[in-house]
Amino acid sequence: MIVGICGSPRKQATEHVLREALNMLEKMGFETNFFTVRGKKISFCRHCDHCLKHKECITKDNMYELYPLLKEAKGIVIATPVYNGGISAQTKAVMDRCRALVAADRDFFSYKVGMAIAVAGDRIGGQELAIQQIMTFYILNGIIPVSGGSFGANLGATFWSKDTLEGVKKDEEGFRSLRKTVKKFAEFMKKFEVEKQN
Ligand SMILES: Cc1cc2nc3c(=O)[nH]c(=O)nc-3n(C[C@H](O)[C@H](O)[C@H](O)COP(=O)(O)O)c2cc1C
């Protein structure tokens, strides 16, 4: 199973392109689940260290809907809108709240495969900086980070929305970067499944 996490509080460009990515993966034969921060209560990590002692997060909010999806998932797609040249605060809250999962099991995320999508209002608005933050989260949690490769999707899927849903739908280059990234992500997912069975 692949879980797609949308870090936008709106039903707009980021959600649209993440759903497109999950549709592509479904067509390739993967089971997917969509999770959004929109309308959810996901508090910041308050660094109380409860998770280190009790192996669970003390804050019982909507993160508890995502935790089981993350456990089951072999692949993770994080999609964020670009806010001030980086990921949204909502996306960061999700990442920080994953500390409880790692506190309970150091290998919780190990060998899962991850890709990233960033959607900005400007053509060059910080998409790669936002993706870099997602990749850093992947690397430090043992998730294998995958991009679409050079010549179009260097760090992952990057979109220029012009601040509208219609804008992102017209971003042909963005969709090219998405197709390339999804293709590579699917290749990695399949390769790891075969290796794990051997
Ligand atoms: C607080 C805030 C900060 C933003 N900062 C940037 C930015 O640094 N660079 C940029 O290109 N767009 C920026 N934007 C615009 C959004 O990235 C853009 O509208 C994007 O499409 C929002 O995603 P959504 O359509 O899923 O809501 C910002 C928007 C907000 C609300």
mmCIF file of N, CA, C and O in Angstrom, residues 10 18 22 36 50 64 83 97 122 130 153:
data_model
loop_
_atom_site.group_PDB
_atom_site.id
_atom_site.type_symbol
_atom_site.label_atom_id
_atom_site.label_comp_id
_atom_site.label_asym_id
_atom_site.label_seq_id
_atom_site.Cartn_x
_atom_site.Cartn_y
_atom_site.Cartn_z
ATOM 1 N N ARG A 10 -6.250 23.311 1.963
ATOM 2 C CA ARG A 10 -7.307 23.614 0.996
ATOM 3 C C ARG A 10 -7.511 22.454 0.019
ATOM 4 O O ARG A 10 -6.623 21.651 -0.196
ATOM 5 N N LEU A 18 -1.759 15.562 -6.059
ATOM 6 C CA LEU A 18 -1.522 14.329 -5.293
ATOM 7 C C LEU A 18 -2.516 13.251 -5.721
ATOM 8 O O LEU A 18 -2.150 12.092 -5.916
ATOM 9 N N LEU A 22 -1.723 9.506 -7.219
ATOM 10 C CA LEU A 22 -2.257 8.256 -6.676
ATOM 11 C C LEU A 22 -3.055 7.502 -7.741
ATOM 12 O O LEU A 22 -3.002 6.271 -7.806
ATOM 13 N N THR A 36 -5.391 13.714 4.091
ATOM 14 C CA THR A 36 -5.150 15.156 4.022
ATOM 15 C C THR A 36 -5.214 15.789 5.407
ATOM 16 O O THR A 36 -5.946 15.310 6.285
ATOM 17 N N HIS A 50 6.753 12.137 26.178
ATOM 18 C CA HIS A 50 5.855 11.054 26.589
ATOM 19 C C HIS A 50 6.094 9.825 25.701
ATOM 20 O O HIS A 50 6.105 8.683 26.187
ATOM 21 N N TYR A 64 -3.845 10.126 14.760
ATOM 22 C CA TYR A 64 -4.119 8.706 15.012
ATOM 23 C C TYR A 64 -4.838 8.028 13.849
ATOM 24 O O TYR A 64 -4.918 6.809 13.808
ATOM 25 N N TYR A 83 5.112 27.272 1.286
ATOM 26 C CA TYR A 83 4.840 28.431 2.142
ATOM 27 C C TYR A 83 6.181 29.034 2.557
ATOM 28 O O TYR A 83 7.008 28.347 3.174
ATOM 29 N N ARG A 97 5.272 14.865 14.363
ATOM 30 C CA ARG A 97 4.451 13.930 15.161
ATOM 31 C C ARG A 97 4.797 12.463 14.851
ATOM 32 O O ARG A 97 4.360 11.557 15.573
ATOM 33 N N ASP A 122 4.489 30.632 -7.461
ATOM 34 C CA ASP A 122 5.419 31.190 -8.448
ATOM 35 C C ASP A 122 6.141 30.079 -9.201
ATOM 36 O O ASP A 122 6.296 28.970 -8.690
ATOM 37 N N ALA A 130 11.418 23.087 -0.642
ATOM 38 C CA ALA A 130 10.387 22.324 0.085
ATOM 39 C C ALA A 130 10.637 20.828 -0.066
ATOM 40 O O ALA A 130 10.556 20.068 0.914
ATOM 41 N N ALA A 153 12.877 16.158 -13.605
ATOM 42 C CA ALA A 153 12.274 15.903 -12.283
ATOM 43 C C ALA A 153 13.389 15.676 -11.260
ATOM 44 O O ALA A 153 13.379 14.704 -10.527
#
